[in-house]
Tab-separated table of C-alpha atoms in Angstrom:
chain	number	residue	atom	x	y	z
A	15	UNK	CA	-26.807	-28.620	10.881
A	16	UNK	CA	-24.042	-29.969	13.093
A	17	UNK	CA	-23.199	-28.048	16.225
A	18	UNK	CA	-19.970	-26.053	16.130
A	19	UNK	CA	-17.181	-26.475	18.635
A	20	UNK	CA	-15.219	-23.228	18.768
A	21	UNK	CA	-11.715	-24.609	19.219
A	22	UNK	CA	-8.766	-22.548	17.923
A	23	UNK	CA	-8.636	-24.292	14.554
A	24	UNK	CA	-12.344	-23.761	13.944
A	25	UNK	CA	-12.104	-20.106	14.964
A	26	UNK	CA	-9.267	-19.545	12.487
A	27	UNK	CA	-11.240	-21.259	9.733
A	28	UNK	CA	-14.363	-19.248	10.524
A	29	UNK	CA	-12.972	-15.754	10.963
A	30	UNK	CA	-9.523	-15.928	9.402
A	31	UNK	CA	-6.211	-14.660	10.738
A	32	UNK	CA	-5.570	-11.090	11.845
A	33	UNK	CA	-2.845	-10.546	9.229
A	34	UNK	CA	-3.362	-11.384	5.549
A	35	UNK	CA	0.285	-12.407	5.138
A	36	UNK	CA	-0.328	-15.205	7.688
A	37	UNK	CA	-3.369	-16.507	5.840
A	38	UNK	CA	-3.346	-19.355	3.352
A	39	UNK	CA	-3.909	-17.621	0.000
A	40	UNK	CA	-6.650	-19.965	-1.199
A	41	UNK	CA	-8.639	-19.206	1.960
A	42	UNK	CA	-7.933	-15.486	1.715
A	43	UNK	CA	-9.165	-15.530	-1.874
A	44	UNK	CA	-12.259	-17.541	-0.939
A	45	UNK	CA	-13.615	-14.853	1.392
A	46	UNK	CA	-12.108	-11.674	-0.037
A	47	UNK	CA	-14.604	-8.907	-0.883
A	48	UNK	CA	-13.656	-6.318	-3.493
A	49	UNK	CA	-14.653	-2.701	-3.011
A	50	UNK	CA	-13.893	0.630	-4.680
A	51	UNK	CA	-10.448	0.732	-3.089
A	52	UNK	CA	-9.490	-2.398	-5.018
A	53	UNK	CA	-10.594	-0.838	-8.301
A	54	UNK	CA	-8.666	2.381	-7.626
A	55	UNK	CA	-5.513	0.513	-6.635
A	56	UNK	CA	-5.511	-1.678	-9.732
A	57	UNK	CA	-6.263	1.109	-12.224
A	58	UNK	CA	-3.832	1.537	-15.106
A	59	UNK	CA	-1.808	4.345	-13.516
A	60	UNK	CA	1.953	4.336	-12.859
A	61	UNK	CA	1.844	5.097	-9.128
A	62	UNK	CA	-0.713	4.136	-6.496
A	63	UNK	CA	-0.021	4.792	-2.797
A	64	UNK	CA	-2.427	2.843	-0.617
A	65	UNK	CA	-2.912	4.637	2.710
A	66	UNK	CA	-4.883	3.255	5.629
A	67	UNK	CA	-4.925	2.422	9.318
A	68	UNK	CA	-3.519	-0.819	10.700
A	69	UNK	CA	-5.929	-3.696	10.315
A	70	UNK	CA	-7.738	-2.188	7.337
A	71	UNK	CA	-6.510	-4.860	4.901
A	72	UNK	CA	-3.658	-3.282	2.930
A	73	UNK	CA	-1.643	-6.502	2.694
A	74	UNK	CA	-4.734	-8.479	1.673
A	75	UNK	CA	-5.552	-6.190	-1.226
A	76	UNK	CA	-1.915	-6.357	-2.401
A	77	UNK	CA	-1.910	-10.157	-2.340
A	78	UNK	CA	-5.176	-10.379	-4.267
A	79	UNK	CA	-4.148	-7.744	-6.834
A	80	UNK	CA	-0.743	-9.384	-7.373
A	81	UNK	CA	-2.388	-12.778	-7.867
A	82	UNK	CA	-4.773	-11.280	-10.422
A	83	UNK	CA	-1.823	-9.782	-12.308
A	84	UNK	CA	-0.148	-13.171	-12.482
A	85	UNK	CA	-3.413	-14.741	-13.634
A	86	UNK	CA	-3.393	-12.340	-16.586
A	87	UNK	CA	0.245	-13.191	-17.421
A	88	UNK	CA	1.499	-9.775	-16.314
A	89	UNK	CA	4.990	-9.329	-14.908
A	90	UNK	CA	4.206	-8.592	-11.272
A	91	UNK	CA	6.400	-8.797	-8.168
A	92	UNK	CA	6.091	-8.084	-4.437
A	93	UNK	CA	9.003	-6.426	-2.649
A	94	UNK	CA	9.164	-7.097	1.087
A	95	UNK	CA	10.950	-5.065	3.787
A	96	UNK	CA	13.835	-7.555	3.939
A	97	UNK	CA	14.530	-6.984	0.240
A	98	UNK	CA	15.121	-3.254	0.733
A	99	UNK	CA	16.450	-3.178	4.290
A	100	UNK	CA	19.827	-1.752	3.197
A	101	UNK	CA	18.524	0.921	0.836
A	102	UNK	CA	18.447	4.568	1.851
A	103	UNK	CA	20.054	4.084	5.260
A	104	UNK	CA	23.155	5.608	6.854
A	105	UNK	CA	23.228	8.420	4.286
A	106	UNK	CA	22.742	12.057	5.234
A	107	UNK	CA	22.476	13.684	1.797
A	108	UNK	CA	18.842	13.521	0.677
A	109	UNK	CA	19.656	13.462	-3.031
A	110	UNK	CA	22.093	10.600	-2.487
A	111	UNK	CA	19.368	8.642	-0.653
A	112	UNK	CA	17.116	9.076	-3.694
A	113	UNK	CA	19.923	7.813	-5.971
A	114	UNK	CA	20.474	4.822	-3.676
A	115	UNK	CA	16.790	3.977	-3.881
A	116	UNK	CA	16.687	4.244	-7.662
A	117	UNK	CA	19.781	2.171	-8.250
A	118	UNK	CA	18.827	-0.419	-5.651
A	119	UNK	CA	15.219	-0.749	-6.737
A	120	UNK	CA	15.890	-1.383	-10.412
A	121	UNK	CA	18.399	-4.096	-9.515
A	122	UNK	CA	15.958	-5.726	-7.071
A	123	UNK	CA	13.138	-5.503	-9.609
A	124	UNK	CA	15.239	-7.094	-12.348
A	125	UNK	CA	16.456	-9.847	-10.008
A	126	UNK	CA	12.974	-10.706	-8.752
A	127	UNK	CA	11.449	-10.757	-12.228
A	128	UNK	CA	14.186	-13.087	-13.503
A	129	UNK	CA	13.905	-15.298	-10.427
A	130	UNK	CA	10.130	-15.613	-10.850
A	131	UNK	CA	10.664	-16.726	-14.439
A	132	UNK	CA	13.353	-19.249	-13.461
A	133	UNK	CA	16.072	-17.373	-15.359
A	134	UNK	CA	19.328	-17.703	-13.477
A	135	UNK	CA	21.659	-14.717	-13.432
A	136	UNK	CA	24.069	-13.564	-10.730
A	137	UNK	CA	23.669	-10.183	-9.060
A	138	UNK	CA	26.777	-8.658	-10.626
A	139	UNK	CA	25.635	-9.558	-14.126
A	140	UNK	CA	22.209	-8.053	-13.385
A	141	UNK	CA	23.777	-4.876	-11.991
A	142	UNK	CA	26.050	-4.491	-15.012
A	143	UNK	CA	23.261	-5.334	-17.447
A	144	UNK	CA	20.780	-2.831	-15.991
A	145	UNK	CA	23.419	-0.105	-15.983
A	146	UNK	CA	24.393	-0.873	-19.561
A	147	UNK	CA	20.819	-0.944	-20.812
A	148	UNK	CA	20.046	2.273	-18.970
A	149	UNK	CA	16.557	1.157	-17.963
A	150	UNK	CA	15.225	-1.959	-16.262
A	151	UNK	CA	12.546	-2.359	-18.956
A	152	UNK	CA	15.224	-2.310	-21.682
A	153	UNK	CA	17.434	-4.761	-19.820
A	154	UNK	CA	14.668	-7.310	-19.293
A	155	UNK	CA	13.520	-6.913	-22.892
A	156	UNK	CA	17.038	-7.778	-24.083
A	157	UNK	CA	17.253	-10.811	-21.789
A	158	UNK	CA	13.827	-12.147	-22.755
A	159	UNK	CA	14.329	-11.589	-26.473
A	160	UNK	CA	17.641	-13.419	-26.399
A	161	UNK	CA	15.992	-16.380	-24.657
A	162	UNK	CA	13.317	-16.586	-27.336
A	163	UNK	CA	15.763	-16.022	-30.230
A	164	UNK	CA	18.060	-18.729	-28.862
A	165	UNK	CA	15.116	-21.137	-28.497
A	166	UNK	CA	15.801	-21.603	-24.811
A	167	UNK	CA	13.432	-24.195	-23.387
A	168	UNK	CA	10.840	-22.299	-21.329
A	169	UNK	CA	7.774	-23.596	-19.546
A	170	UNK	CA	4.611	-22.607	-21.464
A	171	UNK	CA	3.319	-20.453	-18.578
A	172	UNK	CA	6.639	-18.564	-18.326
A	173	UNK	CA	6.770	-18.140	-22.095
A	174	UNK	CA	3.300	-16.562	-22.100
A	175	UNK	CA	4.391	-14.025	-19.483
A	176	UNK	CA	7.537	-13.166	-21.445
A	177	UNK	CA	5.604	-12.861	-24.700
A	178	UNK	CA	3.119	-10.475	-23.124
A	179	UNK	CA	5.900	-8.408	-21.573
A	180	UNK	CA	7.661	-8.008	-24.916
A	181	UNK	CA	4.430	-6.517	-26.268
A	182	UNK	CA	3.214	-4.256	-23.438
A	183	UNK	CA	6.563	-3.679	-21.610
A	184	UNK	CA	4.846	-3.410	-18.205
A	185	UNK	CA	6.145	-4.362	-14.754
A	186	UNK	CA	3.917	-3.987	-11.682
A	187	UNK	CA	5.846	-3.628	-8.413
A	188	UNK	CA	4.160	-3.945	-5.003
A	189	UNK	CA	6.066	-2.634	-1.970
A	190	UNK	CA	4.307	-3.649	1.238
A	191	UNK	CA	4.796	-3.364	4.985
A	192	UNK	CA	7.099	-0.327	4.882
A	193	UNK	CA	6.091	0.566	8.446
A	194	UNK	CA	7.917	-2.451	9.884
A	195	UNK	CA	10.312	-1.069	12.470
A	196	UNK	CA	8.973	2.454	11.937
A	197	UNK	CA	9.900	4.853	14.772
A	198	UNK	CA	8.867	8.135	13.194
A	199	UNK	CA	12.284	9.761	13.580
A	200	UNK	CA	13.896	12.081	11.051
A	201	UNK	CA	15.837	9.276	9.385
A	202	UNK	CA	12.689	7.139	8.943
A	203	UNK	CA	10.749	10.045	7.459
A	204	UNK	CA	13.599	11.009	5.141
A	205	UNK	CA	14.004	7.437	3.921
A	206	UNK	CA	10.330	7.013	2.969
A	207	UNK	CA	10.223	10.488	1.434
A	208	UNK	CA	13.265	9.639	-0.679
A	209	UNK	CA	11.600	6.388	-1.772
A	210	UNK	CA	8.520	8.265	-2.970
A	211	UNK	CA	10.704	10.701	-4.914
A	212	UNK	CA	12.682	7.797	-6.364
A	213	UNK	CA	9.645	5.952	-7.694
A	214	UNK	CA	8.414	9.137	-9.389
A	215	UNK	CA	11.762	9.455	-11.156
A	216	UNK	CA	11.814	5.764	-12.088
A	217	UNK	CA	8.305	5.872	-13.544
A	218	UNK	CA	9.198	8.967	-15.570
A	219	UNK	CA	12.282	7.314	-17.056
A	220	UNK	CA	10.926	3.764	-17.318
A	221	UNK	CA	7.596	3.937	-19.097
A	222	UNK	CA	5.655	0.811	-18.248
A	223	UNK	CA	7.040	0.553	-14.721
A	224	UNK	CA	4.184	0.733	-12.199
A	225	UNK	CA	4.480	0.977	-8.417
A	226	UNK	CA	1.900	0.145	-5.756
A	227	UNK	CA	3.064	1.114	-2.268
A	228	UNK	CA	1.221	0.704	1.027
A	229	UNK	CA	1.697	3.170	3.872
A	230	UNK	CA	0.153	3.235	7.301
A	231	UNK	CA	-1.867	6.416	7.841
A	232	UNK	CA	0.435	7.814	10.532
A	233	UNK	CA	3.504	7.156	8.362
A	234	UNK	CA	1.911	8.972	5.428
A	235	UNK	CA	1.014	12.000	7.536
A	236	UNK	CA	4.453	12.332	9.083
A	237	UNK	CA	6.116	12.122	5.679
A	238	UNK	CA	3.559	14.377	4.021
A	239	UNK	CA	3.825	17.116	6.684
A	240	UNK	CA	7.602	16.938	7.073
A	241	UNK	CA	8.728	17.199	3.447
A	242	UNK	CA	7.329	19.822	1.091
A	243	UNK	CA	8.460	17.812	-1.938
A	244	UNK	CA	5.799	15.200	-1.158
A	245	UNK	CA	3.020	17.569	-2.230
A	246	UNK	CA	3.486	15.988	-5.652
A	247	UNK	CA	2.327	12.572	-4.400
A	248	UNK	CA	-1.140	13.527	-3.170
A	249	UNK	CA	-2.732	12.719	-6.511
A	250	UNK	CA	-1.368	9.158	-6.248
A	251	UNK	CA	-2.925	8.419	-2.845
A	252	UNK	CA	-5.739	5.888	-2.525
A	253	UNK	CA	-7.391	5.885	0.902
A	254	UNK	CA	-8.292	2.359	1.935
A	255	UNK	CA	-11.684	2.338	3.609
A	256	UNK	CA	-14.661	0.056	4.138
A	257	UNK	CA	-18.330	0.592	4.805
A	258	UNK	CA	-20.005	-1.390	7.546
A	259	UNK	CA	-22.121	-3.050	4.872
A	260	UNK	CA	-19.010	-4.308	3.075
A	261	UNK	CA	-17.541	-5.628	6.319
A	262	UNK	CA	-20.774	-7.450	7.112
A	263	UNK	CA	-20.616	-9.053	3.658
A	264	UNK	CA	-17.011	-10.013	4.356
A	265	UNK	CA	-18.032	-11.722	7.616
A	266	UNK	CA	-20.863	-13.567	5.884
A	267	UNK	CA	-18.593	-14.693	3.069
A	268	UNK	CA	-16.141	-16.108	5.615
A	269	UNK	CA	-18.906	-18.022	7.376
A	270	UNK	CA	-20.283	-19.354	4.098
A	271	UNK	CA	-16.774	-20.370	2.978
A	272	UNK	CA	-16.379	-22.314	6.236
A	273	UNK	CA	-19.524	-24.284	5.406
A	274	UNK	CA	-18.336	-24.811	1.824
A	275	UNK	CA	-21.041	-22.657	0.282
A	276	UNK	CA	-20.629	-20.076	-2.466
A	277	UNK	CA	-21.480	-16.480	-1.640
A	278	UNK	CA	-21.188	-13.766	-4.271
A	279	UNK	CA	-20.959	-10.489	-2.348
A	280	UNK	CA	-21.869	-8.500	-5.482
A	281	UNK	CA	-25.347	-9.989	-5.393
A	282	UNK	CA	-25.950	-8.609	-1.893
A	283	UNK	CA	-24.445	-5.127	-2.040
A	284	UNK	CA	-27.886	-3.518	-1.966
A	285	UNK	CA	-29.580	-6.084	0.249
A	286	UNK	CA	-30.787	-4.595	3.560
A	287	UNK	CA	-28.632	-5.733	6.442
A	288	UNK	CA	-31.658	-7.004	8.336
A	289	UNK	CA	-32.143	-9.460	5.468
A	290	UNK	CA	-28.499	-10.502	5.590
A	291	UNK	CA	-28.654	-11.317	9.299
A	292	UNK	CA	-29.948	-14.817	8.550
A	293	UNK	CA	-26.483	-15.827	7.344
A	294	UNK	CA	-25.106	-15.269	10.855
A	295	UNK	CA	-27.574	-17.492	12.704
A	296	UNK	CA	-25.419	-20.667	12.548
A	297	UNK	CA	-22.729	-18.816	14.528
A	298	UNK	CA	-24.382	-16.011	16.523
A	299	UNK	CA	-27.568	-15.656	18.521
A	300	UNK	CA	-29.981	-13.445	16.622
A	301	UNK	CA	-30.601	-10.834	19.314
A	302	UNK	CA	-28.626	-9.117	22.051
A	303	UNK	CA	-30.536	-10.231	25.138
A	304	UNK	CA	-29.674	-7.529	27.636
A	305	UNK	CA	-31.017	-4.364	29.203
A	306	UNK	CA	-30.119	-0.801	28.203
A	307	UNK	CA	-29.618	0.798	24.811
A	308	UNK	CA	-28.718	-2.474	23.108
A	309	UNK	CA	-31.683	-4.415	24.472
A	310	UNK	CA	-33.013	-6.869	21.869
A	311	UNK	CA	-30.912	-5.301	19.103
A	312	UNK	CA	-29.900	-7.593	16.216
A	313	UNK	CA	-26.468	-9.040	16.930
A	314	UNK	CA	-25.033	-7.828	13.620
A	315	UNK	CA	-25.680	-4.244	14.740
A	316	UNK	CA	-23.771	-4.840	17.962
A	317	UNK	CA	-20.813	-6.105	15.957
A	318	UNK	CA	-20.932	-3.171	13.538
A	319	UNK	CA	-21.173	-0.687	16.423
A	320	UNK	CA	-17.982	-1.992	18.014
A	321	UNK	CA	-15.641	-2.108	15.032
A	322	UNK	CA	-13.864	0.919	13.567
A	323	UNK	CA	-14.630	-0.143	9.989
A	324	UNK	CA	-11.522	-2.301	10.059
A	325	UNK	CA	-11.741	-5.998	9.153
A	326	UNK	CA	-9.120	-6.846	11.774
A	327	UNK	CA	-11.360	-5.425	14.512
A	328	UNK	CA	-14.066	-7.829	13.418
A	329	UNK	CA	-11.661	-10.778	13.468
A	330	UNK	CA	-10.517	-9.872	16.983
A	331	UNK	CA	-14.038	-9.306	18.316
A	332	UNK	CA	-15.509	-12.496	16.856
A	333	UNK	CA	-12.494	-14.613	17.802
A	334	UNK	CA	-12.539	-13.444	21.418
A	335	UNK	CA	-16.275	-14.123	21.706
A	336	UNK	CA	-15.855	-17.562	20.106
A	337	UNK	CA	-13.080	-18.440	22.565
A	338	UNK	CA	-15.392	-17.496	25.425
A	339	UNK	CA	-18.117	-19.665	23.922
A	340	UNK	CA	-15.661	-22.568	23.803
A	341	UNK	CA	-14.743	-22.066	27.463
A	342	UNK	CA	-18.435	-22.188	28.392
A	343	UNK	CA	-19.214	-25.192	26.163
A	344	UNK	CA	-21.532	-23.126	23.986
A	345	UNK	CA	-22.102	-24.074	20.349
A	346	UNK	CA	-23.260	-20.579	19.427
A	347	UNK	CA	-21.863	-17.130	20.261
A	348	UNK	CA	-24.400	-15.613	22.639
A	349	UNK	CA	-24.970	-12.292	24.379
A	350	UNK	CA	-23.214	-13.697	27.430
A	351	UNK	CA	-20.095	-14.494	25.375
A	352	UNK	CA	-19.996	-11.026	23.806
A	353	UNK	CA	-20.475	-9.202	27.118
A	354	UNK	CA	-17.732	-11.283	28.707
A	355	UNK	CA	-15.095	-10.046	26.259
A	356	UNK	CA	-16.076	-6.374	25.718
A	357	UNK	CA	-13.543	-5.134	28.269
A	358	UNK	CA	-10.664	-7.235	26.880
A	359	UNK	CA	-11.546	-6.198	23.331
A	360	UNK	CA	-11.654	-2.527	24.317
A	361	UNK	CA	-8.319	-2.694	26.163
A	362	UNK	CA	-6.787	-4.213	23.063
A	363	UNK	CA	-8.048	-1.403	20.828
A	364	UNK	CA	-6.619	1.207	23.186
A	365	UNK	CA	-3.232	-0.527	23.174
A	366	UNK	CA	-3.298	-1.007	19.390
A	367	UNK	CA	-3.971	2.707	18.924
A	368	UNK	CA	-1.180	3.685	21.305
A	369	UNK	CA	1.263	1.394	19.510
A	370	UNK	CA	0.177	2.609	16.080
A	371	UNK	CA	0.315	6.344	16.717
A	372	UNK	CA	2.966	6.772	19.392
A	373	UNK	CA	5.420	7.569	16.609
A	374	UNK	CA	3.326	10.612	15.705
A	375	UNK	CA	2.346	11.736	19.222
A	376	UNK	CA	4.648	10.331	21.939
A	377	UNK	CA	2.194	11.323	24.685
A	378	UNK	CA	-0.787	9.571	23.109
A	379	UNK	CA	-1.376	7.214	26.051
A	380	UNK	CA	-1.877	10.108	28.479
A	381	UNK	CA	-4.194	11.806	25.997
A	382	UNK	CA	-6.404	8.755	25.431
A	383	UNK	CA	-6.650	7.798	29.085
A	384	UNK	CA	-7.303	11.447	29.914
A	385	UNK	CA	-10.476	11.238	27.834
A	386	UNK	CA	-12.101	9.122	30.548
A	387	UNK	CA	-15.385	10.867	31.416
A	388	UNK	CA	-15.733	12.585	34.766
A	389	UNK	CA	-18.893	12.695	36.887
A	390	UNK	CA	-20.170	15.962	35.430
A	391	UNK	CA	-19.738	14.698	31.863
A	392	UNK	CA	-21.539	11.488	32.719
A	393	UNK	CA	-24.399	13.463	34.234
A	394	UNK	CA	-24.697	15.900	31.334
A	395	UNK	CA	-24.074	13.799	28.220
A	396	UNK	CA	-23.311	10.239	29.376
A	397	UNK	CA	-19.604	11.100	29.080
A	398	UNK	CA	-19.024	10.056	25.493
A	399	UNK	CA	-20.438	12.841	23.335
A	400	UNK	CA	-19.073	16.383	23.011
A	401	UNK	CA	-19.884	19.504	21.087
A	402	UNK	CA	-16.862	21.256	19.552
A	403	UNK	CA	-16.439	23.678	22.512
A	404	UNK	CA	-16.948	20.867	25.040
A	405	UNK	CA	-14.300	18.735	23.314
A	406	UNK	CA	-11.750	21.536	23.243
A	407	UNK	CA	-12.431	22.250	26.921
A	408	UNK	CA	-11.960	18.561	27.769
A	409	UNK	CA	-8.611	18.499	25.977
A	410	UNK	CA	-7.591	21.824	27.529
A	411	UNK	CA	-7.991	20.259	30.979
A	412	UNK	CA	-5.865	17.264	29.948
A	413	UNK	CA	-3.118	19.617	28.723
A	414	UNK	CA	-2.951	21.152	32.190
A	415	UNK	CA	-1.255	17.953	33.286
A	416	UNK	CA	1.585	18.600	30.811
A	417	UNK	CA	2.040	19.920	27.289
A	418	UNK	CA	1.891	17.580	24.300
A	419	UNK	CA	4.337	17.687	21.398
A	420	UNK	CA	4.070	15.919	18.075
A	421	UNK	CA	7.049	13.933	16.841
A	422	UNK	CA	7.967	16.708	14.403
A	423	UNK	CA	8.501	19.025	17.371
A	424	UNK	CA	5.366	21.144	17.005
A	425	UNK	CA	3.466	21.973	20.166
A	426	UNK	CA	-0.024	20.476	20.275
A	427	UNK	CA	-3.076	22.631	20.952
A	428	UNK	CA	-6.625	21.741	21.903
A	429	UNK	CA	-7.580	22.049	18.242
A	430	UNK	CA	-4.737	19.948	16.798
A	431	UNK	CA	-5.251	17.239	19.426
A	432	UNK	CA	-8.973	17.130	18.657
A	433	UNK	CA	-8.134	16.785	14.967
A	434	UNK	CA	-5.653	14.049	15.828
A	435	UNK	CA	-8.251	12.091	17.838
A	436	UNK	CA	-10.653	12.237	14.895
A	437	UNK	CA	-7.963	11.231	12.420
A	438	UNK	CA	-7.021	8.102	14.396
A	439	UNK	CA	-10.688	7.033	14.724
A	440	UNK	CA	-10.763	7.536	18.487
A	441	UNK	CA	-13.471	10.110	17.828
A	442	UNK	CA	-16.195	9.836	15.238
A	443	UNK	CA	-18.455	12.608	13.985
A	444	UNK	CA	-22.083	11.956	14.901
A	445	UNK	CA	-25.328	13.426	13.641
A	446	UNK	CA	-28.959	12.721	14.514
A	447	UNK	CA	-31.272	12.977	11.519
A	448	UNK	CA	-34.805	14.371	11.651
A	449	UNK	CA	-36.286	10.877	11.875
A	450	UNK	CA	-34.086	10.103	14.884
A	451	UNK	CA	-31.605	7.931	12.958
A	452	UNK	CA	-28.033	8.281	14.204
A	453	UNK	CA	-25.287	8.316	11.582
A	454	UNK	CA	-21.554	8.444	12.138
A	455	UNK	CA	-18.736	9.712	9.932
A	456	UNK	CA	-15.107	8.622	10.031
A	457	UNK	CA	-12.085	10.686	9.063
A	458	UNK	CA	-11.574	8.724	5.829
A	459	UNK	CA	-15.110	9.635	4.771
A	460	UNK	CA	-15.254	13.297	5.813
A	461	UNK	CA	-11.728	14.622	6.227
A	462	UNK	CA	-12.889	18.229	5.908
A	463	UNK	CA	-14.553	18.024	9.328
A	464	UNK	CA	-11.111	17.834	10.916
A	465	UNK	CA	-9.691	20.919	9.221
A	466	UNK	CA	-11.731	23.441	11.173
A	467	UNK	CA	-13.732	21.272	13.565
A	468	UNK	CA	-16.760	23.149	12.307
A	469	UNK	CA	-19.778	21.164	13.408
A	470	UNK	CA	-21.776	20.913	10.123
A	471	UNK	CA	-24.482	19.510	12.351
A	472	UNK	CA	-22.122	16.956	13.899
A	473	UNK	CA	-20.981	16.401	17.456
A	474	UNK	CA	-17.948	14.357	18.520
A	475	UNK	CA	-18.288	10.903	20.031
A	476	UNK	CA	-15.731	8.568	21.586
A	477	UNK	CA	-15.918	5.375	19.556
A	478	UNK	CA	-17.603	2.507	21.448
A	479	UNK	CA	-14.565	0.291	20.842
A	480	UNK	CA	-12.644	2.294	23.459
A	481	UNK	CA	-15.280	2.807	26.128
A	482	UNK	CA	-14.817	-0.236	28.349
A	483	UNK	CA	-11.090	0.530	28.584
A	484	UNK	CA	-11.938	4.054	29.751
A	485	UNK	CA	-14.666	2.874	32.110
A	486	UNK	CA	-13.593	-0.539	33.407
A	487	UNK	CA	-15.786	-0.467	36.507
A	488	UNK	CA	-19.076	0.217	34.768
A	489	UNK	CA	-20.630	-2.494	32.612
A	490	UNK	CA	-23.571	-0.396	31.390
A	491	UNK	CA	-22.345	3.115	30.765
A	492	UNK	CA	-20.079	2.247	27.779
A	493	UNK	CA	-23.065	1.124	25.701
A	494	UNK	CA	-23.549	3.220	22.598
A	495	UNK	CA	-26.531	4.094	20.475
A	496	UNK	CA	-26.822	1.464	17.766
A	497	UNK	CA	-24.697	2.243	14.724
A	498	UNK	CA	-26.803	2.673	11.596
A	499	UNK	CA	-24.025	4.033	9.386
A	500	UNK	CA	-24.091	2.274	6.015
A	501	UNK	CA	-27.209	0.385	7.075
A	502	UNK	CA	-28.599	-1.322	4.012
């Protein structure tokens, strides 16, 4: 096998881009791995609200699902933030905002569907036609039927889509990236809340109209906790989550795609991870050659221990290590390359988390940096693991430096801040089994742990991804026990 030179182009081809919308679709499709989230999102239900943290892959799943719709000749469109930038703004009456959304959305939907099918019609005609027909489904049915009745020359592929629509009367609408420009203020919350109310009304009056909306986790929580009317949307929510096993398969599929080899992830879903490690050997050294807790551990376990079950974390971690390998003229990513970038990677995850959740807790930076372990904590528990009482005491001491307030105005307590840290994946729940195996639980997997902070046999652990940023002067202490969660 030829040696690899980790220049920027090669790194992008190996690990992909950080954002799915920046990726060439054919490459995205070549290494995409479907999981249960994909199946739930694409189920035959009128409303699906995909909720997840940044970097979890919401845009990727939308692009793949939309492409599959088109492949089955379904009428399917993607609405981007620019398309709806003027809807629901500069209006104080909540009911009027909902009306603005409904009127604006059906016009945008009609226009995009017609544009995709190469049917030219000016905006005023569309607006008048939708209003006259009463429903966007009715309007499009009239337009399509007239084209067929008048024997208008249509490309075969477009004609198949129209023919299917006239039978099933379905339109699938994806609305992505709603958090662009999100500041978490009252107007932002009200606008998204009105949108969610509007799509419920539209689906009730336009049978066959289906919406798939993506929301960042912090956006969803602010909207959900600020507007009692949104209790009706909970049944539509699909939490986007990955297991470490799925993310390892995703990494392997990317590597195999780079080498031009087929890799069917379905065939390996139950394969032990130790048996999958062989696929990484062209890129990574097999073992972590260092002292301490990670001594001689398989490299794949190091990678899985440092990511927060987010594909983007993996892209960042692998890309940084590959860049370091390039700088040192290495044709394989070694222990030395990984160790060299742990601090930079950790600083980036701290900053990402601050940027992502500042809209929910303005004082988040002080809270996260305040979680740096002190000497007593290091002596007693290595500084990263807390029982429930120890965690609340740690946060109580941070609060002494100034009270914290959530964006909605509520005063934060030790308990609500602990819940917040678990929700944003800064903390994970950790349990040691009878055989000594350590397992970890994330908020998306065990939300009930956050409601009362009852231990259920768990303690609370600062995720390894953040530790170098909180302990920049100590190269050893941040090391974590090897992550065996989802170990195959």
